[in-house]
CSV table of C-alpha atoms in Angstrom, one decimal:
chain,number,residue,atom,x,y,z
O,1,UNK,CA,12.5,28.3,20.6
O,2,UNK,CA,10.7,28.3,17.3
O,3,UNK,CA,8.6,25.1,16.3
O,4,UNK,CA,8.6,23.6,13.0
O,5,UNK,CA,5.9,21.1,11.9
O,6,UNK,CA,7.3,18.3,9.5
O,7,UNK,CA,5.2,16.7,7.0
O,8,UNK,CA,3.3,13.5,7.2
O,9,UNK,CA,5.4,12.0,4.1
O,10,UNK,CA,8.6,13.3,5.6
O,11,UNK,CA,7.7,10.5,8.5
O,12,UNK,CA,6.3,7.7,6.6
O,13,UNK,CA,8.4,8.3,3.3
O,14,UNK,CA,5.2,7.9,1.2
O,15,UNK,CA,4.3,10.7,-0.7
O,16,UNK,CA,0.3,10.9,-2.1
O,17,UNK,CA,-1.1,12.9,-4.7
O,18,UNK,CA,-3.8,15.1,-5.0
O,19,UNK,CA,-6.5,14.5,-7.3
O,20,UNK,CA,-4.8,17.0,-9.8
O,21,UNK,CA,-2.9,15.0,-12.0
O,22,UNK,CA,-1.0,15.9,-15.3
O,23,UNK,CA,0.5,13.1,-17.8
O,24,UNK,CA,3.4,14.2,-19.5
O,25,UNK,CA,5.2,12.8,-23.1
O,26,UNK,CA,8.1,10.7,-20.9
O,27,UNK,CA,4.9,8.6,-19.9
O,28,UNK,CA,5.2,9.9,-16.1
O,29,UNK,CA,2.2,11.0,-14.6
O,30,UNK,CA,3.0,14.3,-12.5
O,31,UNK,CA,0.9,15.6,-9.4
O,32,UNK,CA,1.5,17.5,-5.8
O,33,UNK,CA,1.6,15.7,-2.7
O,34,UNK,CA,-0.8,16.3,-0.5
O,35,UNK,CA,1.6,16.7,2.9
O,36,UNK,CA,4.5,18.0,1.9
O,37,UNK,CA,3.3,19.8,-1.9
O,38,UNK,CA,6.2,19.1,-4.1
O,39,UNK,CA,5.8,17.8,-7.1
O,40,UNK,CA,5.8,13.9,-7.5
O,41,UNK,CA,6.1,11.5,-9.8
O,42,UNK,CA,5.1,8.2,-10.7
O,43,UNK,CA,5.4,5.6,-13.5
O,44,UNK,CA,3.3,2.7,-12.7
O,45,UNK,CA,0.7,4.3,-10.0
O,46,UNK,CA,2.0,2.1,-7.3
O,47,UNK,CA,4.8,4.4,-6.1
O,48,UNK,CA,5.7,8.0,-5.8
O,49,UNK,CA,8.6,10.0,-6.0
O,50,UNK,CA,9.8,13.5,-5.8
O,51,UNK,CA,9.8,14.8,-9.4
O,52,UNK,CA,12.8,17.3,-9.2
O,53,UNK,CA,15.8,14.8,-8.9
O,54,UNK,CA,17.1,11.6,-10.4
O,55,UNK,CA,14.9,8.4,-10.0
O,56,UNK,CA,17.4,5.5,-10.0
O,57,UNK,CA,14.8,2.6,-9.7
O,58,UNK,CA,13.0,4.2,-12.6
O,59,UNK,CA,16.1,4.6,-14.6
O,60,UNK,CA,16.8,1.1,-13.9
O,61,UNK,CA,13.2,-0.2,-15.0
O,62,UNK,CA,14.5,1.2,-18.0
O,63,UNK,CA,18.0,0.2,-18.9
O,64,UNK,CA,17.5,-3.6,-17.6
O,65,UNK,CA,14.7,-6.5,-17.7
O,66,UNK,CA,12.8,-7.3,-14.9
O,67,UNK,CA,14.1,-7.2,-11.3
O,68,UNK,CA,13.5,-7.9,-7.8
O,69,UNK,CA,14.4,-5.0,-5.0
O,70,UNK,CA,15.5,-5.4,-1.3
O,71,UNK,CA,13.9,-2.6,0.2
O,72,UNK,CA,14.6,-0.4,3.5
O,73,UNK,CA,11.1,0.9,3.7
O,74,UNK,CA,12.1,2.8,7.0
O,75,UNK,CA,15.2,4.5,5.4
O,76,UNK,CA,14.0,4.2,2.0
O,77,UNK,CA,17.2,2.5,1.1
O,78,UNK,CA,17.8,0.1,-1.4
O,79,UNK,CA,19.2,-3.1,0.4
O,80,UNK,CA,20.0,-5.0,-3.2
O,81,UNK,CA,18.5,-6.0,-6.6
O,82,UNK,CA,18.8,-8.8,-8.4
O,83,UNK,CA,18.0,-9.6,-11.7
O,84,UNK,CA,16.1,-12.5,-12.4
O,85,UNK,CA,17.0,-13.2,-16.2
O,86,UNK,CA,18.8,-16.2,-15.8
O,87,UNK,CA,15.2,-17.9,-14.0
O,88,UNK,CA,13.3,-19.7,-16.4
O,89,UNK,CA,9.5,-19.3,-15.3
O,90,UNK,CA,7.6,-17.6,-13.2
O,91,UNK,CA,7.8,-20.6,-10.7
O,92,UNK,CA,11.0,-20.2,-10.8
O,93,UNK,CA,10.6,-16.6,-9.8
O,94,UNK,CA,8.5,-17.0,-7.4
O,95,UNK,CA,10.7,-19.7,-5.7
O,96,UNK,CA,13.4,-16.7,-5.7
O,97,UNK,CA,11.3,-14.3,-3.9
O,98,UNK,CA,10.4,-16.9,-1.0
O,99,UNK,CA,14.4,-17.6,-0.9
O,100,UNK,CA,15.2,-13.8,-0.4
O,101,UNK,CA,12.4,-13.2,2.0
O,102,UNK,CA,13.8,-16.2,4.3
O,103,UNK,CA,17.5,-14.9,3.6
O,104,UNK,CA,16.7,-11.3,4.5
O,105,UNK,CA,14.2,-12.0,7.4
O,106,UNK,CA,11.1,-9.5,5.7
O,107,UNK,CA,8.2,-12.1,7.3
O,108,UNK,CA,10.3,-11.6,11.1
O,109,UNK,CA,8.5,-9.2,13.3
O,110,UNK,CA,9.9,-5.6,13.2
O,111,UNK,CA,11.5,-6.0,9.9
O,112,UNK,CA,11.2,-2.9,7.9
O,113,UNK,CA,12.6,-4.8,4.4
O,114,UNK,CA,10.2,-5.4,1.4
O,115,UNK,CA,10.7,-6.7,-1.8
O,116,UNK,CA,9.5,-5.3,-4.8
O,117,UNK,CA,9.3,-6.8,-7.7
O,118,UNK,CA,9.6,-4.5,-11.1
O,119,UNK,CA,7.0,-6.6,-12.9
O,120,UNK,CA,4.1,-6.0,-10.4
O,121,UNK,CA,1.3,-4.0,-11.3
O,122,UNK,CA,-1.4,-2.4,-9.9
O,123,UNK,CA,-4.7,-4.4,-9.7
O,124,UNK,CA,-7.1,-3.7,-11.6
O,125,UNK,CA,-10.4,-2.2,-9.8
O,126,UNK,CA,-13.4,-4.1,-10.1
O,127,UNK,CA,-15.9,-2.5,-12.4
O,128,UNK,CA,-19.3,-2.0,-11.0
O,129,UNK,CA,-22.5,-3.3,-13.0
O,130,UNK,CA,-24.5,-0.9,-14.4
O,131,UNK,CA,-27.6,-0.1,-12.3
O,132,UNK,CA,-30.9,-2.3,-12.9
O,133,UNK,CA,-33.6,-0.5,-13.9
O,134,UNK,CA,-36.3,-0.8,-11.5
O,135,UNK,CA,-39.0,-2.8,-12.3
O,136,UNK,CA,-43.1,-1.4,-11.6
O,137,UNK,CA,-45.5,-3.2,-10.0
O,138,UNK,CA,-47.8,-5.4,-11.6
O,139,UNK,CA,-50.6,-3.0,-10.7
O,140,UNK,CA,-48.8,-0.3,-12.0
O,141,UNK,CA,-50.3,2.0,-14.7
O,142,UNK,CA,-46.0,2.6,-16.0
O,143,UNK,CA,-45.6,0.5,-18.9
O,144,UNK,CA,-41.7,-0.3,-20.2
């Protein structure tokens, strides 16, 4: 019986680039994954897709205003979206998304659902200080 080794994204439905990465005119930035070596995708550096195919969460980034996702991380199903338009702040919002995680039970142990929300960004790494220069000794002959 012959064995066939499966891929680590095939299991944990996460794909991860490589460091060689191409950005293209749609505003997509292309690379390979690094388990599986298809060519991904991504749009906002947070999540990666297969690049041969349609992307339905990108298209809908597209077409409507911000949204909220119910997501089947295990599956990598799409539970629901909602829009949240018709909220008035961000208070609001955020009120939502504490709502949905009680309604769908994402904080319960085992639960595989997370919510994404279409507005989230990457952080922002902290910049490191440039180096100090070293100081010489008092006794030293270096002068500055």
């Amino acid at each position: 019986m012959p064995y066939v080794a499966l891929s680590q994204c095939w299991f944990t439905r996460q794909h991860q680039p490589t460091p060689w990465r191409v950005h293209e005119n749609d505003g997509g930035i292309y690379s390979v994954c690094r388990h599986c070596g298809r060519r991904i995708v991504t749009w906002g550096r947070h999540r990666w897709s297969i690049a041969d195919g349609l992307d339905v969460t990108h298209l809908a980034e597209m077409v409507t205003g911000r949204f909220l996702t119910v997501l089947d991380s295990a599956d990598e199903f799409v539970v629901r979206r909602f829009t949240v338009d018709h909220l008035p702040n961000e208070d609001a919002i955020e009120a939502f998304k504490l709502e949905l995680r009680e309604r769908y039970g994402m904080d319960e142990p085992g639960s595989d659902l997370t919510l994404l929300d279409s507005a989230d960004t990457r952080p922002a790494r902290p910049r490191k200080p440039p180096p100090m220069a070293l100081r010489a000794a008092p006794d030293s002959r270096r002068t500055a």
